Coordinates of C-alpha atoms in Angstrom, one line a residue:
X5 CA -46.0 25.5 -31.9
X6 CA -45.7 23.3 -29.2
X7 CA -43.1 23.7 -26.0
X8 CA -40.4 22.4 -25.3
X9 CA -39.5 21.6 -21.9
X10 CA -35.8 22.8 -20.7
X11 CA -34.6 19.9 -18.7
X12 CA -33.0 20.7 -15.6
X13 CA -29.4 21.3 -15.2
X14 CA -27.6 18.3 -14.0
X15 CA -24.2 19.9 -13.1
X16 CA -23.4 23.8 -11.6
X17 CA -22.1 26.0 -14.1
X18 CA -18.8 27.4 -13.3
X19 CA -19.9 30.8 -11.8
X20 CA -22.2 29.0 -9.1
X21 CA -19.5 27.6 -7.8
X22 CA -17.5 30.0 -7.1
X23 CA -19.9 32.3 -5.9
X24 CA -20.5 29.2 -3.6
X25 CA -16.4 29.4 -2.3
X26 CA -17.2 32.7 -1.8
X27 CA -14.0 34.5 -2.7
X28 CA -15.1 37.9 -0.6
X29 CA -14.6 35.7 2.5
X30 CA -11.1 34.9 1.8
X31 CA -9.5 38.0 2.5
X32 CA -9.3 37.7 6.3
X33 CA -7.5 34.7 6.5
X34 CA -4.8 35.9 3.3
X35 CA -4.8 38.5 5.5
X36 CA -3.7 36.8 8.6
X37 CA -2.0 34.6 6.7
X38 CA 0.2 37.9 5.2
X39 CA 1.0 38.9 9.0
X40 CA 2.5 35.3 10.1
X41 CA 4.5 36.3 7.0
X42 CA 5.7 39.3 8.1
X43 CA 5.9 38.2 12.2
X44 CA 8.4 35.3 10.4
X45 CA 11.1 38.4 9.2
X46 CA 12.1 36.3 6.5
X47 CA 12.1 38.5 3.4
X48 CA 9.8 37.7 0.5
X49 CA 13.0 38.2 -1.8
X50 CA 13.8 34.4 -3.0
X51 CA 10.6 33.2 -1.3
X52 CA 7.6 34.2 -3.5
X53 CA 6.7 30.7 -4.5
X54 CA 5.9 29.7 -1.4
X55 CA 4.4 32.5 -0.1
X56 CA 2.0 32.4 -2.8
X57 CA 1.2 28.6 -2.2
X58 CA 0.7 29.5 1.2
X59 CA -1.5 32.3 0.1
X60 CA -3.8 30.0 -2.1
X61 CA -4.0 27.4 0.6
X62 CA -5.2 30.0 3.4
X63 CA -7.9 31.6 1.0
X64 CA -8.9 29.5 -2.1
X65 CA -8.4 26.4 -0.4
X66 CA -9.0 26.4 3.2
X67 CA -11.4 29.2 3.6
X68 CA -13.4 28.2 0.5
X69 CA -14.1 24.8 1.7
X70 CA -15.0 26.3 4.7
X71 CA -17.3 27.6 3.0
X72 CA -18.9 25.1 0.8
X73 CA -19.5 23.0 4.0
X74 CA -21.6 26.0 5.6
X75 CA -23.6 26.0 2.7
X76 CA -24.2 22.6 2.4
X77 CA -25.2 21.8 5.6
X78 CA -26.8 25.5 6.0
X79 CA -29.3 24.7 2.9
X80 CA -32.2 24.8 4.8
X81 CA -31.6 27.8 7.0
X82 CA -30.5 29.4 3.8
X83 CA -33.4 28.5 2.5
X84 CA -35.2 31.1 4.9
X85 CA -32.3 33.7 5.4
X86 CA -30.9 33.8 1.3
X87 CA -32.9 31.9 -0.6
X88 CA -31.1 33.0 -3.7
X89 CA -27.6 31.5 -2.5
X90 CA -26.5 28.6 -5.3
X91 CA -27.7 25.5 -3.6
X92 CA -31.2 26.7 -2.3
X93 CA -31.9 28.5 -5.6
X94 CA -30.8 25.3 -7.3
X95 CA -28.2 26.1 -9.2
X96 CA -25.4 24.0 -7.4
X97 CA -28.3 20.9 -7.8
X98 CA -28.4 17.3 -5.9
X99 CA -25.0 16.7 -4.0
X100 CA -23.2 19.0 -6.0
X101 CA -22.1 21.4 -3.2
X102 CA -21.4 18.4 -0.7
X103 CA -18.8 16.6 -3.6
X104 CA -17.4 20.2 -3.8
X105 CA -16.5 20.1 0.2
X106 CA -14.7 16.8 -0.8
X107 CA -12.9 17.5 -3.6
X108 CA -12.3 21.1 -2.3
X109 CA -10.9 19.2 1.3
X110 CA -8.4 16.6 -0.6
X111 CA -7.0 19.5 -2.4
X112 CA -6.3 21.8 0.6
X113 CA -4.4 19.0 2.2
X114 CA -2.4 17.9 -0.8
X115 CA -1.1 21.3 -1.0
X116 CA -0.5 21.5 2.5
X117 CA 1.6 18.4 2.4
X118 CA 3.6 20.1 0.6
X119 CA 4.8 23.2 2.2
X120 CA 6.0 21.2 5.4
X121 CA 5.0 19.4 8.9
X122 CA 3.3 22.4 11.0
X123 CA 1.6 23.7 7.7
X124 CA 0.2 20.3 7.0
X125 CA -1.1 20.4 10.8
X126 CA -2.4 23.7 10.9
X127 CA -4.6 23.3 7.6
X128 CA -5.9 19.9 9.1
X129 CA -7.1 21.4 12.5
X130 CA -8.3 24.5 10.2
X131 CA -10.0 21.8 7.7
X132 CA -11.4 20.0 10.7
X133 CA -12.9 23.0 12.3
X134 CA -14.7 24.1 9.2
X135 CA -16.6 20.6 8.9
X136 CA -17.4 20.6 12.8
X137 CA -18.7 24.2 12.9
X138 CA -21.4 23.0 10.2
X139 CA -21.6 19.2 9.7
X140 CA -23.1 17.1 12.2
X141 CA -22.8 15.6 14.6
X142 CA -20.7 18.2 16.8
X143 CA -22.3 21.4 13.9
X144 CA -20.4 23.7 16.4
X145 CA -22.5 26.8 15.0
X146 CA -25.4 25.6 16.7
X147 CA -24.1 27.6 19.7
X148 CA -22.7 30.9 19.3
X149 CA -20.0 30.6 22.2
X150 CA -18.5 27.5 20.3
X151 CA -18.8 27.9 16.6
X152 CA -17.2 31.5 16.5
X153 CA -14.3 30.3 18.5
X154 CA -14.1 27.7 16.0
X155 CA -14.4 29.7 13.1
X156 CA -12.1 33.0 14.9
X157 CA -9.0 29.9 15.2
X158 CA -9.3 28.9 11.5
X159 CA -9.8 31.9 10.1
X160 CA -7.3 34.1 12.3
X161 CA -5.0 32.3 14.2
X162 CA -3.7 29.0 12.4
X163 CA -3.9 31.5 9.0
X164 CA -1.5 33.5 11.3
X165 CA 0.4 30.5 12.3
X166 CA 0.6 29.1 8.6
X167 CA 1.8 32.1 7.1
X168 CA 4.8 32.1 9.6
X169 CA 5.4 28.0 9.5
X170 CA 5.5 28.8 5.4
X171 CA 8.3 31.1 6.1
X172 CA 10.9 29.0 8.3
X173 CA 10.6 26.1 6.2
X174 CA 7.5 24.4 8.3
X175 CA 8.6 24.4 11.1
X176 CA 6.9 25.5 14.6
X177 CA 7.0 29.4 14.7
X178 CA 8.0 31.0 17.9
X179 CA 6.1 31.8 21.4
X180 CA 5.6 35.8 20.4
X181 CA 3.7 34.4 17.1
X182 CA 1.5 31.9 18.6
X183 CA 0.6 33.8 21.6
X184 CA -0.5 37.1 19.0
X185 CA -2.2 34.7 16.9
X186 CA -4.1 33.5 19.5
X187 CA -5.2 36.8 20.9
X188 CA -6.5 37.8 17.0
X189 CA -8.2 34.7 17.4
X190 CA -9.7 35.3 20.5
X191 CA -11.1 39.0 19.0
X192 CA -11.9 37.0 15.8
X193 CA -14.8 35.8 18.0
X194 CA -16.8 39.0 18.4
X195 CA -16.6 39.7 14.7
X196 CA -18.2 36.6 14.2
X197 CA -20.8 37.2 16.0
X198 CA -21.0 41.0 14.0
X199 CA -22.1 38.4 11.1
X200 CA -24.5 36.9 12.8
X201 CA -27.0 39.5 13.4
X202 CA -28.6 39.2 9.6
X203 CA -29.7 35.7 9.6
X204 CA -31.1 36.3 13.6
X205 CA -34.8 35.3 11.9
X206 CA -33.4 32.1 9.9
X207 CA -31.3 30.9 12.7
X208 CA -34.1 31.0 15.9
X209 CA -36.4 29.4 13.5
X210 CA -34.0 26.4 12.5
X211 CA -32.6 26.1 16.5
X212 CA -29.6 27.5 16.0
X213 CA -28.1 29.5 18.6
X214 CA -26.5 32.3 18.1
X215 CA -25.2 35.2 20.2
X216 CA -28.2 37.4 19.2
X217 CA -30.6 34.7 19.5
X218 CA -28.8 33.6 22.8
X219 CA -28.7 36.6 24.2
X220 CA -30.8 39.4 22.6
X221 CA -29.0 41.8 19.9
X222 CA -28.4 44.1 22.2
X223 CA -26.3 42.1 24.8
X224 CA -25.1 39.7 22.3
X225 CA -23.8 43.2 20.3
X226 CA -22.1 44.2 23.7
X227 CA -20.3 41.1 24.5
X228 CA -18.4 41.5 20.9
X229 CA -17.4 44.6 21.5
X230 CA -15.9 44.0 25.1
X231 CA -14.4 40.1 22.9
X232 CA -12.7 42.3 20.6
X233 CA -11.2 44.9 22.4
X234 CA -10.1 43.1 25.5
X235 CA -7.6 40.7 23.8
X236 CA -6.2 43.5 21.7
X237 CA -5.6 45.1 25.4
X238 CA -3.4 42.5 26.3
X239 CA -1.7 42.7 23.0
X240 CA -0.9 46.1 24.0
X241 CA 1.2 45.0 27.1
X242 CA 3.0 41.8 24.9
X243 CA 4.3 44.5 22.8
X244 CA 5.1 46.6 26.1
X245 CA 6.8 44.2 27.6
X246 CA 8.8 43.3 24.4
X247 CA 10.2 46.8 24.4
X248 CA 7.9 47.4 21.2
X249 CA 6.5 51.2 22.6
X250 CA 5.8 52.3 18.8
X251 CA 3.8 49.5 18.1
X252 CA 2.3 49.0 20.9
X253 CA 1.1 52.5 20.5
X254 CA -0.3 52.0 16.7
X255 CA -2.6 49.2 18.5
X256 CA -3.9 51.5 20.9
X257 CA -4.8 54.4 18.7
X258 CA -6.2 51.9 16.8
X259 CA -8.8 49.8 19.5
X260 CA -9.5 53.8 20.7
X261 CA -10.5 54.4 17.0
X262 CA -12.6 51.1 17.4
X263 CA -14.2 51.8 20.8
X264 CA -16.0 55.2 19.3
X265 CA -16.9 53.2 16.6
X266 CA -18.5 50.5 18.9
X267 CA -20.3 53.3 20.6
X268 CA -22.5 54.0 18.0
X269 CA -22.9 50.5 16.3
X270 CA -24.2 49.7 20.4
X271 CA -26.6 52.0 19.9
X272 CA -28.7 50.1 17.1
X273 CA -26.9 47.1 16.7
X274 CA -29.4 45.4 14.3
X275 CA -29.4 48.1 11.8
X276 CA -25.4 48.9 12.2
X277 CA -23.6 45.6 12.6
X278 CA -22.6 45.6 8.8
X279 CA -21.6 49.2 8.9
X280 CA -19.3 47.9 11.7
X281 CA -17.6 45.5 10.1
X282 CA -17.0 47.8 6.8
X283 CA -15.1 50.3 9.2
X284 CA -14.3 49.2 12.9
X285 CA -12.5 45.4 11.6
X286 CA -10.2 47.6 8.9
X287 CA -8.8 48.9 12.3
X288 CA -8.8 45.7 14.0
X289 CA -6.8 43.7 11.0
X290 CA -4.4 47.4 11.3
X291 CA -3.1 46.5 14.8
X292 CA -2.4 42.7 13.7
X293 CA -0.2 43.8 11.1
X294 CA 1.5 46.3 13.6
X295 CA 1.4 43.8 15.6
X296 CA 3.6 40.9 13.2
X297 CA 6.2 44.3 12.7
X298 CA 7.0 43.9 16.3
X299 CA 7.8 40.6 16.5
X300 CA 9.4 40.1 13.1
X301 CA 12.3 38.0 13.5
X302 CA 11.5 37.4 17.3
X303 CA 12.8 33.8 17.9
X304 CA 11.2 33.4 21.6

C-alpha cells in the first residue's frame, strides 16, 4: 500500500501556543502586581473586577507577550539552547509566533485602556521594553547590564506600580510605592541574570552578551548576589525611617536567609543557579510583600 504523505501543519495547535506565552513565567509579575495591590490599602471588598483585570493584564497579557517576542526573535539561539521550544521544533510554523506578539500586544493595550491613565502608561513602557529587550534594532538582551534592567522594570516594578494605579482608580500611586518598586526592580536584575546561566553555550555562540558570558559564571554569579541584596538593604532603612521596625525586620531575616543561600549557590554557580532561584527568590518576593504591608495606605 502506498504512503501517504502528512502535509505539514499550516497553523499551531492550541497547546503550542500557550506553552509559547509561557504561563510559568507569569507568576512574578501577578506577583508584584498583588503587592502594588496591597501597598494601595484599598480593600479587595467591592473591587474584585478590577483587580482581576489587572491581574490578567500583568500575567496573560503583558508578560506573555513578553514572551512570545523572546521567542520569536530568540529562534535561532533557541535553536542551539532548546531546540524543542514551539517555534524551533516547528510547531508554532512560518510567522506564527511573530503574529502572536501582535495580536498578543493590541490586546494588552486594549485592556489597559481600560483600567485608567497610569495603567495604560505603565503597560505601554512594560510592552515597549519587552519588544526592545528582544527585537532589533536596540534587542537590549544582547548585553546583560541592559536587558535585565529592562526585563527587572517590566516584570517587577511597573507590575508593582500597576497593581497600585488599578487600585486608586488609575491614578499615579504615591512616592513610598514607586520608590519600593524600584528597588525590587533594581534586585529583579540579579535574578535575571540567575536565568541566564543555562543558555551560557547558546548565547556566546549567537553574540549575545550575557553576565556569564561577560563576565565569567563565577563573577557574573557574584555580582547578582551583591544586585539583589544591596537594594533590599536600602529597603530596610525606607521602612526604618517610616517608623515600620516589624517590617523592616521581616526583610532582614529574610535577605540573611538569602545571603546563606547565596553562599553556597557561589560556590558552583553553574550547577546551582536553578536551585537558587527555587529557594533563595521565594524569600526575595517574601520581603516585597512585607514590604507593600508597610506602606499600605501611605499617601506620600
Amino acid at each position: 500500500m502506498p504512503s501517504v504523505a502528512i502535509p505539514a501543519r499550516s497553523y499551531p495547535a492550541p497547546s503550542a501556543v500557550l506553552e509559547l506565552l509561557k504561563p510559568l513565567t507569569w507568576f512574578p509579575p501577578m506577583w508584584a502586581f498583588g503587592c502594588g495591590v496591597v501597598a494601595s490599602g484599598i480593600p479587595l471588598a467591592g473591587h474584585w473586577g478590577i483587580a482581576l483585570a489587572g491581574i490578567l493584564l500583568a500575567g496573560p497579557l503583558v508578560c506573555a507577550t513578553s514572551q512570545a517576542v523572546n521567542d520569536w526573535y530568540d529562534r535561532e539561539v533557541d535553536a542551539i539552547n532548546e531546540p524543542d521550544r514551539p517555534i524551533p521544533s516547528g510547531r508554532i510554523p512560518g510567522s506564527w509566533g511573530f503574529f502572536i506578539a501582535i495580536a498578543w500586544t493590541g490586546l494588552s493595550l486594549l485592556v489597559a485602556a481600560g483600567l485608567g491613565l497610569w495603567v495604560f502608561v505603565s503597560a505601554l513602557v512594560g510592552l515597549a521594553l519587552a519588544w526592545a529587550y528582544s527585537a532589533p534594532p536596540l534587542r537590549l538582551k544582547r548585553n546583560g547590564w541592559w536587558g535585565n534592567a529592562a526585563c527587572g522594570l517590566c516584570y517587577e516594578g511597573l507590575a508593582w506600580i500597576t497593581g497600585t494605579a488599578v487600585m486608586i482608580g488609575g491614578a499615579l500611586p504615591p512616592t513610598s510605592t514607586l520608590a519600593l518598586a524600584f528597588l525590587y526592580s533594581l534586585g529583579a536584575h540579579g535574578i535575571m541574570t540567575l536565568n541566564d546561566f543555562k543558555s551560557v553555550r547558546g548565547d556566546s555562540e549567537m553574540g549575545i552578551r550575557s553576565l556569564p558570558v561577560m563576565l565569567g559564571r563565577e563573577r557574573a554569579a557574584s555580582v547578582a548576589c551583591w544586585v539583589m541584596a544591596l537594594p533590599q538593604i536600602v529597603v530596610i532603612a525606607l521602612l526604618l525611617s517610616w517608623r515600620r521596625p516589624v517590617e523592616a525586620a521581616i526583610v532582614a531575616v529574610l535577605l540573611l536567609g538569602q545571603g546563606l543561600l547565596m553562599r553556597h549557590f557561589l560556590r558552583a554557580p553553574t550547577e546551582r543557579a536553578i536551585w537558587y532561584s527555587g529557594f533563595g527568590i521565594p524569600l526575595y518576593v517574601l520581603g516585597m510583600l512585607a514590604s507593600a504591608f508597610a506602606v499600605r495606605g501611605f499617601v506620600a
